mmCIF file of C-alpha atoms in Angstrom:
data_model
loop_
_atom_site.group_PDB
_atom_site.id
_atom_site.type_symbol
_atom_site.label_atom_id
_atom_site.label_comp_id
_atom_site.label_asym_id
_atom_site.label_seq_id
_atom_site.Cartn_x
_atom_site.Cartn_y
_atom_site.Cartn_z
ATOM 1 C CA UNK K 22 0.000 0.000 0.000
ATOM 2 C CA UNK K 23 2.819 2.731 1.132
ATOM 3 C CA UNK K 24 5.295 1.763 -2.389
ATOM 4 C CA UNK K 25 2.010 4.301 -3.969
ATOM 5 C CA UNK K 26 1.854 7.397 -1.412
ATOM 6 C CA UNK K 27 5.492 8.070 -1.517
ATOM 7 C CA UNK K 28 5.474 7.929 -5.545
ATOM 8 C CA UNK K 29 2.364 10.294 -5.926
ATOM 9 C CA UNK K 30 2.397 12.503 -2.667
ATOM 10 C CA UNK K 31 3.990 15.255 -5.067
ATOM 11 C CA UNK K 32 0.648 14.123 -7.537
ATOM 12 C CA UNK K 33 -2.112 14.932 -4.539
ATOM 13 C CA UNK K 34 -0.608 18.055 -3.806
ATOM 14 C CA UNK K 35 -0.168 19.647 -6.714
ATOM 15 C CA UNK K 36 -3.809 18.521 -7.557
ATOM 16 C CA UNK K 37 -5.312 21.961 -5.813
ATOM 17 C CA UNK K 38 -3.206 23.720 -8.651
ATOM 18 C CA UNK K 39 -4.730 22.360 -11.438
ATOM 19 C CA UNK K 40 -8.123 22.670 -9.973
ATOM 20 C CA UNK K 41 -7.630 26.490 -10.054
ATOM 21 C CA UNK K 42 -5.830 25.991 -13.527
ATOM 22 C CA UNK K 43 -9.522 24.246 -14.411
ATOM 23 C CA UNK K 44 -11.747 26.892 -13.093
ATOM 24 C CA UNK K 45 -12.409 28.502 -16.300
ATOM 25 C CA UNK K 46 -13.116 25.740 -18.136
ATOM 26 C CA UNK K 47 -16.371 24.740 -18.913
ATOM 27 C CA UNK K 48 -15.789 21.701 -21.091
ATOM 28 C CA UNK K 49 -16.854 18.146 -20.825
ATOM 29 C CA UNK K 50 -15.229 14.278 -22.170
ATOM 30 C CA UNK K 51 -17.621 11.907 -22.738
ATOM 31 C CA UNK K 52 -17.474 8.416 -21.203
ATOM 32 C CA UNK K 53 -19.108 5.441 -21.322
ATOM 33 C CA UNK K 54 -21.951 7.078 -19.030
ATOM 34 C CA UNK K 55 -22.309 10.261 -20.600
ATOM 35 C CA UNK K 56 -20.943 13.357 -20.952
ATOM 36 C CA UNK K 57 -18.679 14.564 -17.551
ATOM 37 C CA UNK K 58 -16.873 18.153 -16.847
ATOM 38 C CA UNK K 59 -13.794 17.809 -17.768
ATOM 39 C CA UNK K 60 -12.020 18.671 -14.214
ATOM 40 C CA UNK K 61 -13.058 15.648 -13.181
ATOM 41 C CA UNK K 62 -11.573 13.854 -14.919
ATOM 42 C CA UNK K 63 -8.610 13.422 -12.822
ATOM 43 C CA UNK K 64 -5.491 10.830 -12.444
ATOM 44 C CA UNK K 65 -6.179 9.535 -16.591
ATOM 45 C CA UNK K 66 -4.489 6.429 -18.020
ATOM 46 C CA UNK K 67 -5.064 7.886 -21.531
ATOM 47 C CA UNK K 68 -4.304 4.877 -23.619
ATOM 48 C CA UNK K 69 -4.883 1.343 -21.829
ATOM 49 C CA UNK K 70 -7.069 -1.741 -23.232
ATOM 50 C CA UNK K 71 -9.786 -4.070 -21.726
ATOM 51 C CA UNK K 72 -10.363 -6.631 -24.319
ATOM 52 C CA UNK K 73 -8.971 -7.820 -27.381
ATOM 53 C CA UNK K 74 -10.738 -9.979 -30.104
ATOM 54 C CA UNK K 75 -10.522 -11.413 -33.670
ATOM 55 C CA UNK K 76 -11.851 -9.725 -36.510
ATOM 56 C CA UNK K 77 -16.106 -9.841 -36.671
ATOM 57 C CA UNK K 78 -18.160 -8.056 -39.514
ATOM 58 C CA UNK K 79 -20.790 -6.338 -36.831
ATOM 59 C CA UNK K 80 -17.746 -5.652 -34.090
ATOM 60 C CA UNK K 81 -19.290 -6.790 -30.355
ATOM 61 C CA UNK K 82 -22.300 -5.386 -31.071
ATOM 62 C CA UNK K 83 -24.013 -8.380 -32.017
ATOM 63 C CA UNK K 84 -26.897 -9.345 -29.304
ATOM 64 C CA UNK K 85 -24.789 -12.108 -27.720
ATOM 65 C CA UNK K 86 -20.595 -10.922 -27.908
ATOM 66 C CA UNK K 87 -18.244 -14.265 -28.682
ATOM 67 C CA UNK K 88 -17.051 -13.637 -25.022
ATOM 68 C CA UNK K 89 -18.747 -13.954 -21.319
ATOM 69 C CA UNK K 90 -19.322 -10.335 -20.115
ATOM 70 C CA UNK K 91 -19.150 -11.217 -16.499
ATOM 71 C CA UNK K 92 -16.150 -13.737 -16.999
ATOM 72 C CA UNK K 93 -14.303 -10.608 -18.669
ATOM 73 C CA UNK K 94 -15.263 -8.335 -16.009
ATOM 74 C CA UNK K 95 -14.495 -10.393 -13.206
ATOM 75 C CA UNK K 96 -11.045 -11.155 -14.446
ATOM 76 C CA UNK K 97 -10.734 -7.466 -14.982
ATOM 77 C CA UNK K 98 -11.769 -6.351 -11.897
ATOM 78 C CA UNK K 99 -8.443 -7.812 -10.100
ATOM 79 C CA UNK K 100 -6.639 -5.589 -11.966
ATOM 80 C CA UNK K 101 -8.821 -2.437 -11.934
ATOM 81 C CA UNK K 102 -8.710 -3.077 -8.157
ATOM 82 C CA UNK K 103 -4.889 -2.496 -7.870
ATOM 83 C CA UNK K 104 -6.167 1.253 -9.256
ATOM 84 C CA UNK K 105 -7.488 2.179 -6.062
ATOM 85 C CA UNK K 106 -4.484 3.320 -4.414
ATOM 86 C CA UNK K 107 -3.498 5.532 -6.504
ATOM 87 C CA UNK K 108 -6.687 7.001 -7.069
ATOM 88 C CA UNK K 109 -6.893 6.578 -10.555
ATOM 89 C CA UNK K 110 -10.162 8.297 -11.720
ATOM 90 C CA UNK K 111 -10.444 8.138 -15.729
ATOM 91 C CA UNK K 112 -9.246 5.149 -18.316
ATOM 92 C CA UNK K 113 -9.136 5.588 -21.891
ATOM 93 C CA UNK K 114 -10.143 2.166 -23.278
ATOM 94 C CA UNK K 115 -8.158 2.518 -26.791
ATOM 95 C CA UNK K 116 -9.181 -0.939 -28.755
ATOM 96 C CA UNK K 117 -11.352 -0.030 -31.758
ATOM 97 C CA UNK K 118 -14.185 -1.387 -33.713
ATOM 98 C CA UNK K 119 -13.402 -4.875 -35.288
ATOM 99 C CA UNK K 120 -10.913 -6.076 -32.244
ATOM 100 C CA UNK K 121 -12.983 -6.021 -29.185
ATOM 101 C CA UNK K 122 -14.204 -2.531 -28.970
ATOM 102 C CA UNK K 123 -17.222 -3.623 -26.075
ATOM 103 C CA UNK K 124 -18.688 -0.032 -24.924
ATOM 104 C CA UNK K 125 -21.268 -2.337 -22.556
ATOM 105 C CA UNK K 126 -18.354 -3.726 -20.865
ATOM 106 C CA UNK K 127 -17.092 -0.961 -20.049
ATOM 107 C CA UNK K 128 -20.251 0.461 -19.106
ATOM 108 C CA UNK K 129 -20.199 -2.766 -16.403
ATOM 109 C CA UNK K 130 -16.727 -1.969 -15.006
ATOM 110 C CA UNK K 131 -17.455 1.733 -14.654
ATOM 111 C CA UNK K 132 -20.290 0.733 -12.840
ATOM 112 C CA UNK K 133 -18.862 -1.918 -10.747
ATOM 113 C CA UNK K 134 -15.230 0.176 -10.031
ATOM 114 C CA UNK K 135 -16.542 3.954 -10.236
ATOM 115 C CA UNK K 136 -13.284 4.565 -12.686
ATOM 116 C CA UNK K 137 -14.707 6.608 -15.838
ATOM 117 C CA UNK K 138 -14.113 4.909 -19.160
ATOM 118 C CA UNK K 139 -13.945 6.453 -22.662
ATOM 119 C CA UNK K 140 -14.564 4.098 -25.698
ATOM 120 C CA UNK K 141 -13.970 4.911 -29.377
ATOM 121 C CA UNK K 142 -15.136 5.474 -32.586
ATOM 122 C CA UNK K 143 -13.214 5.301 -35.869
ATOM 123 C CA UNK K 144 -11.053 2.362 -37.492
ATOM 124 C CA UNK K 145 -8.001 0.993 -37.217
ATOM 125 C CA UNK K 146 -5.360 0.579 -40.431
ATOM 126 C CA UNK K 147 -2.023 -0.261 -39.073
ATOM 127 C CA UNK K 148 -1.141 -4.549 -40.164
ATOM 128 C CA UNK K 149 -1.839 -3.922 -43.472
ATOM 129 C CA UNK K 150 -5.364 -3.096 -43.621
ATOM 130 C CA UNK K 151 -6.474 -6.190 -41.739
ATOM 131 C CA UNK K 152 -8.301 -5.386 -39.705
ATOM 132 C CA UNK K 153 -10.518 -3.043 -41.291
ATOM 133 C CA UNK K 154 -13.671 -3.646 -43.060
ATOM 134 C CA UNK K 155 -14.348 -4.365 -46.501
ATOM 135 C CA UNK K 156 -16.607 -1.073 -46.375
ATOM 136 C CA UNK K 157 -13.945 0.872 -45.286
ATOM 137 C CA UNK K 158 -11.754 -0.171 -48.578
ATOM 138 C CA UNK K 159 -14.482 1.299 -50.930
ATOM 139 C CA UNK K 160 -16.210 4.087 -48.958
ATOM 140 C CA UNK K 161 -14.769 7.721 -49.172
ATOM 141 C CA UNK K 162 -13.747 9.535 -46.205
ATOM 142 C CA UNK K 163 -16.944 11.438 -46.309
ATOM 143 C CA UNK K 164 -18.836 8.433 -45.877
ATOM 144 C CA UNK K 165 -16.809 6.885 -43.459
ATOM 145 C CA UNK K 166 -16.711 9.946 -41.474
ATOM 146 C CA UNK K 167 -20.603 9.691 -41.799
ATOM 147 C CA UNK K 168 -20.686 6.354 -39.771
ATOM 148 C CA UNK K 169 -18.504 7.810 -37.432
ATOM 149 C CA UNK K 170 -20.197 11.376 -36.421
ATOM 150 C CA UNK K 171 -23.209 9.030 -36.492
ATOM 151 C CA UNK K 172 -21.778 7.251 -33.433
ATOM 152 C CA UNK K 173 -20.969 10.379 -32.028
ATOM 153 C CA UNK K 174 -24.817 11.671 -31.897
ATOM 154 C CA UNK K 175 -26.637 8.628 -31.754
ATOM 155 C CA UNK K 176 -24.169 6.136 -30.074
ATOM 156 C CA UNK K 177 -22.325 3.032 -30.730
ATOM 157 C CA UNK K 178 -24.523 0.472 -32.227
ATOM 158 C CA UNK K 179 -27.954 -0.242 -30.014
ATOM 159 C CA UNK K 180 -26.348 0.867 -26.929
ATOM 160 C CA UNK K 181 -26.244 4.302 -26.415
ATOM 161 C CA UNK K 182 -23.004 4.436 -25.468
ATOM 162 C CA UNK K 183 -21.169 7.500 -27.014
ATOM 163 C CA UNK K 184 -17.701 7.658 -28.079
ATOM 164 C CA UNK K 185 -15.546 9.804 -26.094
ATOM 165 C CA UNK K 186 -12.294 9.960 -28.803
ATOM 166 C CA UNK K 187 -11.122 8.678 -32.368
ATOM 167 C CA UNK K 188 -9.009 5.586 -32.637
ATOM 168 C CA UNK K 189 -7.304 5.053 -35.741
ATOM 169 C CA UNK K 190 -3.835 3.288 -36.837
ATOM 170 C CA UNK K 191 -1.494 3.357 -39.929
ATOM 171 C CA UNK K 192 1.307 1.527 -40.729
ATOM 172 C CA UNK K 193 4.885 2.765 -39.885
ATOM 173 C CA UNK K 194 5.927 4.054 -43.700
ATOM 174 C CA UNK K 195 4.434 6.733 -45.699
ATOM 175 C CA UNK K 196 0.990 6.573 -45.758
ATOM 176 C CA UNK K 197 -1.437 4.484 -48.176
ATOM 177 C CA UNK K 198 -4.258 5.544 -49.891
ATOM 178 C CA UNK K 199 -6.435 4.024 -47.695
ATOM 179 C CA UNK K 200 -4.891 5.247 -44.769
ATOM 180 C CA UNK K 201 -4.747 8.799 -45.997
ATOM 181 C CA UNK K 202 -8.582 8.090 -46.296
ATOM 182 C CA UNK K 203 -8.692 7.698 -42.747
ATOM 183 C CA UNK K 204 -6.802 10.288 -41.381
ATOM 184 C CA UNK K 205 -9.024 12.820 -44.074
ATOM 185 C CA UNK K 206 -12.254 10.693 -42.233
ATOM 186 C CA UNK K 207 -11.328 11.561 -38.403
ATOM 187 C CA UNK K 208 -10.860 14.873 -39.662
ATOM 188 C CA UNK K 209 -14.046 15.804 -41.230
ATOM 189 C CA UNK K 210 -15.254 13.963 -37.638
ATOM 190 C CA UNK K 211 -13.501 15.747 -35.612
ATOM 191 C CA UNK K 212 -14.794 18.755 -37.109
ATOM 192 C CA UNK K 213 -18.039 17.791 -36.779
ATOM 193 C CA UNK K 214 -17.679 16.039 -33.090
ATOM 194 C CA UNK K 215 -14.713 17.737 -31.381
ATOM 195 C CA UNK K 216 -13.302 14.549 -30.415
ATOM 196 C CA UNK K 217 -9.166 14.585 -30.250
ATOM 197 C CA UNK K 218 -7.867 11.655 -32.559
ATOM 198 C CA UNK K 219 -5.522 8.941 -31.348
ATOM 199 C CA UNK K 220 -3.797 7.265 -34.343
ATOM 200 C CA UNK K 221 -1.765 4.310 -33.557
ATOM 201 C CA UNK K 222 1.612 5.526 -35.428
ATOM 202 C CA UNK K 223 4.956 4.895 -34.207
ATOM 203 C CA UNK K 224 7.486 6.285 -36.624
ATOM 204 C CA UNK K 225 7.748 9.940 -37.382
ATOM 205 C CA UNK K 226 7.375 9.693 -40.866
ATOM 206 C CA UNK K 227 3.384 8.775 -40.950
ATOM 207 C CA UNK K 228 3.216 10.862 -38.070
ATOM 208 C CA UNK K 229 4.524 14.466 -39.687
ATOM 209 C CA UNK K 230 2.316 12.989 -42.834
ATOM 210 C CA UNK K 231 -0.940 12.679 -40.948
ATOM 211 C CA UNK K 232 -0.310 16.507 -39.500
ATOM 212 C CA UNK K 233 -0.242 17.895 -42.696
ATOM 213 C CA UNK K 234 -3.491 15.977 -44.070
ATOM 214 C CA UNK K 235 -5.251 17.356 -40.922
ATOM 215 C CA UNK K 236 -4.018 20.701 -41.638
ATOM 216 C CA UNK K 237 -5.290 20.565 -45.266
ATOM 217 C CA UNK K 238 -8.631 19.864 -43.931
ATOM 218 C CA UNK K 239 -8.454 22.998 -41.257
ATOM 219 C CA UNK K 240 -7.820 20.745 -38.747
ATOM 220 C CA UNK K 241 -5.282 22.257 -35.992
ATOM 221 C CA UNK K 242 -2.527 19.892 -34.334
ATOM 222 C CA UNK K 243 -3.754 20.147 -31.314
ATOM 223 C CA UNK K 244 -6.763 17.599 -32.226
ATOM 224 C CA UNK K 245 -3.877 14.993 -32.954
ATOM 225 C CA UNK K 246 -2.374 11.995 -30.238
ATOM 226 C CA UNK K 247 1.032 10.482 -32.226
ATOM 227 C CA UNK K 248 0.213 7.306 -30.530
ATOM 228 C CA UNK K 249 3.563 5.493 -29.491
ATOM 229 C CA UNK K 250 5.853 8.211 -30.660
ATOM 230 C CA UNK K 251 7.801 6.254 -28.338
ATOM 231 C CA UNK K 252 8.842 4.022 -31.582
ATOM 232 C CA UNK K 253 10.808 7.331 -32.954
ATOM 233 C CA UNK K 254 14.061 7.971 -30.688
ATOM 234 C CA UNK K 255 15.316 11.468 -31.543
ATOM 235 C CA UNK K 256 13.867 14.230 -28.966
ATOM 236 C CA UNK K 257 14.309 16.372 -31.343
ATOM 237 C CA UNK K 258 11.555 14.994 -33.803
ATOM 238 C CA UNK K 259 9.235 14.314 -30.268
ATOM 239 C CA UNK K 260 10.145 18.100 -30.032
ATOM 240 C CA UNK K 261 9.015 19.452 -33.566
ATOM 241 C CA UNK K 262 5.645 17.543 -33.184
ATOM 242 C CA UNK K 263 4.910 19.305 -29.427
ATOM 243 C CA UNK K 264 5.896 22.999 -30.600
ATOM 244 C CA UNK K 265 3.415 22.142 -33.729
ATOM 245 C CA UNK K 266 0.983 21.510 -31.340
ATOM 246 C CA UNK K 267 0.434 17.774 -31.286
ATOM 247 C CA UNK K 268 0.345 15.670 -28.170
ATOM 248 C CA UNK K 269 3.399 13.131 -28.038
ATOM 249 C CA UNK K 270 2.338 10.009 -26.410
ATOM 250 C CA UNK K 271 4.816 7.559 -25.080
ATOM 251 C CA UNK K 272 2.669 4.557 -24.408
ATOM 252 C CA UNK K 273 4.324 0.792 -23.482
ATOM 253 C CA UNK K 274 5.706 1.814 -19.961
ATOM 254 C CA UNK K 275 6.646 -1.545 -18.235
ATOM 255 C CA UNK K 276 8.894 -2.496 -15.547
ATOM 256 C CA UNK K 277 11.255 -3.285 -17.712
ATOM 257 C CA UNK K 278 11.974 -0.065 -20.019
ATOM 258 C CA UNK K 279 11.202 2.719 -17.334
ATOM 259 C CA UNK K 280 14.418 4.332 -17.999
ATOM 260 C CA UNK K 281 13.862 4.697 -21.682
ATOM 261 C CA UNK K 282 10.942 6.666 -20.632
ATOM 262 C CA UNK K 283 12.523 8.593 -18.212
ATOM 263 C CA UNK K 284 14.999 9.620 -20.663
ATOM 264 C CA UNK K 285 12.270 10.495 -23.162
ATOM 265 C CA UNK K 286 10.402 12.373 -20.352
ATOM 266 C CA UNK K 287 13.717 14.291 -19.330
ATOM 267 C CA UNK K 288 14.158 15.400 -22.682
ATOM 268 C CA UNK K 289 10.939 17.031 -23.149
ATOM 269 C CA UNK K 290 11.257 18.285 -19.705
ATOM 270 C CA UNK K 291 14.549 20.254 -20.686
ATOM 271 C CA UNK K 292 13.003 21.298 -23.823
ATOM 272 C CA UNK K 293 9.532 22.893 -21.887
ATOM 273 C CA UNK K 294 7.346 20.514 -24.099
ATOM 274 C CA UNK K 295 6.199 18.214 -21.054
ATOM 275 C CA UNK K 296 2.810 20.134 -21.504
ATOM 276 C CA UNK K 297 2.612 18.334 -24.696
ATOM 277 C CA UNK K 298 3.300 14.956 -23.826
ATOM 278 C CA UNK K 299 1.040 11.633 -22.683
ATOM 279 C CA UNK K 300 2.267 8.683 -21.049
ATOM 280 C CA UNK K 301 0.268 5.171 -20.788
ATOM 281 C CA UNK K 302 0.938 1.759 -20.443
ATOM 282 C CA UNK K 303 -0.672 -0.163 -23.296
ATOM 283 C CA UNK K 304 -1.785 -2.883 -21.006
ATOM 284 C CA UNK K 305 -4.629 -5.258 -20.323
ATOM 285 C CA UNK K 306 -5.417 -6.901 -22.939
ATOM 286 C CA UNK K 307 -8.248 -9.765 -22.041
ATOM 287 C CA UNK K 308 -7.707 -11.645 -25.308
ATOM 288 C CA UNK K 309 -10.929 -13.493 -25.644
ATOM 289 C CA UNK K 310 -9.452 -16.347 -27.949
ATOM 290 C CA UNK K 311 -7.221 -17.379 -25.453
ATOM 291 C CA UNK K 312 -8.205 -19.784 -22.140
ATOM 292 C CA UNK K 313 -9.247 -17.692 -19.669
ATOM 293 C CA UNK K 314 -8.483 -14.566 -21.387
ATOM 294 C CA UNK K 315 -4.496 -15.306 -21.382
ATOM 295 C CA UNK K 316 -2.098 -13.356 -19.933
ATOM 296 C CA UNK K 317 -2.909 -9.773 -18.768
ATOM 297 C CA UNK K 318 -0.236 -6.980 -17.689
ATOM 298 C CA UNK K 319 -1.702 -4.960 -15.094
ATOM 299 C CA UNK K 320 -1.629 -1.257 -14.944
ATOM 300 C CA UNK K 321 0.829 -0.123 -11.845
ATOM 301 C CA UNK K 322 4.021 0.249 -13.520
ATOM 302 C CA UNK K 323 3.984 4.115 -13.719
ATOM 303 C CA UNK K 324 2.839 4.455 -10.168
ATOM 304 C CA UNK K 325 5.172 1.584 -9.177
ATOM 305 C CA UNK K 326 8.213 2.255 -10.581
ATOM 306 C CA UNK K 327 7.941 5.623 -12.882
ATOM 307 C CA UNK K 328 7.182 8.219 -10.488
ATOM 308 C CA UNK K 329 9.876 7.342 -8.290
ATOM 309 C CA UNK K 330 12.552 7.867 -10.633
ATOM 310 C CA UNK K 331 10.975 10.914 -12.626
ATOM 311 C CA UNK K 332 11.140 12.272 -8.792
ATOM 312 C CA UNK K 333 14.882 11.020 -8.461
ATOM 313 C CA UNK K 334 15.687 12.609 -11.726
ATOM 314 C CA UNK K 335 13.911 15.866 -10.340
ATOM 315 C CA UNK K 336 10.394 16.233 -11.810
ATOM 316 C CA UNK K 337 8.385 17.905 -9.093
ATOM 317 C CA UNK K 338 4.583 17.300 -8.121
ATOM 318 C CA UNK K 339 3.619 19.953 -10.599
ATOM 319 C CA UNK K 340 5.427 17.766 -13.364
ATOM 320 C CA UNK K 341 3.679 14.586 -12.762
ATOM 321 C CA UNK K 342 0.450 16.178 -12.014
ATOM 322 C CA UNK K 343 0.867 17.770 -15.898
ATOM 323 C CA UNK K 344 1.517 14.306 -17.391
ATOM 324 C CA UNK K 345 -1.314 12.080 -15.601
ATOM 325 C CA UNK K 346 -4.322 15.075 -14.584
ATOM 326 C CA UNK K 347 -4.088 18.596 -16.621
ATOM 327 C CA UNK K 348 -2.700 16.945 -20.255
ATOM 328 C CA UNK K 349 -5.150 14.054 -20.149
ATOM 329 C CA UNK K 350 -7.809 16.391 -19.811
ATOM 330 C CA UNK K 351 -7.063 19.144 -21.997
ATOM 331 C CA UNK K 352 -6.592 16.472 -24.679
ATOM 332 C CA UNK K 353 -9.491 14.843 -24.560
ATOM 333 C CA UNK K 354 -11.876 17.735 -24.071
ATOM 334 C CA UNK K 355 -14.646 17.369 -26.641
ATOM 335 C CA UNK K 356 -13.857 20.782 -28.581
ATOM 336 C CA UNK K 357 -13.260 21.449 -32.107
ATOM 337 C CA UNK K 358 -9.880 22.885 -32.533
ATOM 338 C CA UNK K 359 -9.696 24.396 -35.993
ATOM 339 C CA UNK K 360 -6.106 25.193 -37.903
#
């Protein structure tokens, strides 16, 4: 219980900060249960997953899923539990339509943990295309963004259940056809929906490429998440992204790489860019083909074992407060940010 007070102390104090940083906002995310201010949205995992599942024509939105609900949830709910200490308060569930996206799961987890969840809309490119629909091969972005504003107003299938961000992926070169497609789709939706977009990148090359389609369709940086920007190594490239204005997220933390990240943290820290950056795990990962779900990696490592050593390496309560309460929320504010 005490390895999390002495890594977040800094965290809880600093917290009265940001709540007068958040007084004059007025905005809102939207989670699973509707839409929420957005200063309370508080200690945010902004890019963690619950379930993961095979490719299926009508997603998990079918009457009956391929998987046990309550079996998921229960095997869930150990880890979610190990949350508690450090008071996590918000989880951004990032698995997208066609692997497991299950917005009535995590309807039952935010129900049965209090932790807000935020599901998706949007589709996801990256492994060549496979697992998107054939629809999304053959539809223009205007249509495609039409599916996807329509989950924004009228919810995700028969359930209600509004999407709170976009999830998409590319592949790590320079971007297809197709997955120029996409990126020009969660623009037109973000412009229509304010959601931020999280595209599952890596390398800088799609990255820089997917910030200039966004800009051509008067789309600002700021609406964009370079999803494991981790994958590119140079600062300075994590550097040119943040003063354009888009949010560098270094996802994968384990307990096994958390100097890499503190390095990468440092560096943006030295550079007065950490405004700009997200951090995550990438974790969970109930896989639903697999005997009891397989293996799952929980989600402590950054309370664990980061903190301490971005403390030790002199980030100060203020710091870590930016990176896991005030960035989380002011990226996934539902507002339109315009070029």
């Amino acid at each position: 219980m005490m390895k999390y007070l002495t890594a977040t102390l800094s965290l809880f104090v600093c917290l009265f900060v940001h709540t007068c940083l958040f007084s004059q906002q007025h905005g809102f995310m939207m989670t699973v249960k509707g839409p929420v201010p957005i200063e309370k949205m508080g200690i945010s995992l902004i890019h963690e997953h619950m379930l993961l599942a095979g490719f299926a024509e009508d997603d998990s939105l079918r009457e009956i899923p391929s998987w046990d609900r309550e079996k998921v949830k229960d095997k869930l709910l150990l880890y979610l539990e190990e949350l508690k200490e450090p008071e996590v308060t918000t989880i951004v569930e990032c698995t997208p339509a066609f692997i497991g996206r299950d917005p009535v799961l995590l309807r039952m987890l935010s129900e049965e943990t209090g932790i807000q969840f935020i599901t998706n809309t949007g589709y996801y490119g990256a492994n060549n295309n496979g697992s998107l629909p054939a629809h999304a091969l053959t539809e223009t972005a205007e249509q495609l963004a039409e599916r996807w504003i329509k989950e924004w107003e009228n919810g995700i299938g028969n359930t209600g259940i509004r999407p709170g961000f976009i999830k998409t992926a590319v592949d790590g070169g320079h971007l297809s056809e197709v997955h120029q497609k996409l990126i020009r789709a969660a623009a037109k939706t973000h412009l229509a929906s304010g959601l931020v977009i999280a595209s599952h990148t890596g390398p800088a090359i799609p990255a820089f490429e997917q910030i200039r389609i966004l800009q051509e369709e008067g789309v600002s940086p700021e609406a964009f998440i370079w999803v494991h920007a981790q994958a590119e190594k140079d600062p300075e490239i994590h550097a040119k992204a943040a003063r354009m204005g888009a949010w560098v997220s270094l996802d994968g933390i384990s307990e096994d790489n958390i100097l890499e990240y503190v390095a990468m943290l440092t560096a943006m820290k030295e550079r007065n860019l950490l405004h700009k950056v997200l951090i995550s795990h990438d974790a969970g990962w109930y896989t639903a083909e697999e005997k009891d779900g397989g293996e799952i990696r929980g989600f402590t490592a950054i309370f664990d074992k980061l903190l301490p050593r971005l403390k030790e390496n002199g980030f100060s309560g203020e710091d870590i407060s930016r990176l896991l309460v005030l960035n989380p929320a002011k990226a996934f504010e539902v507002a339109i940010r315009k070029k």
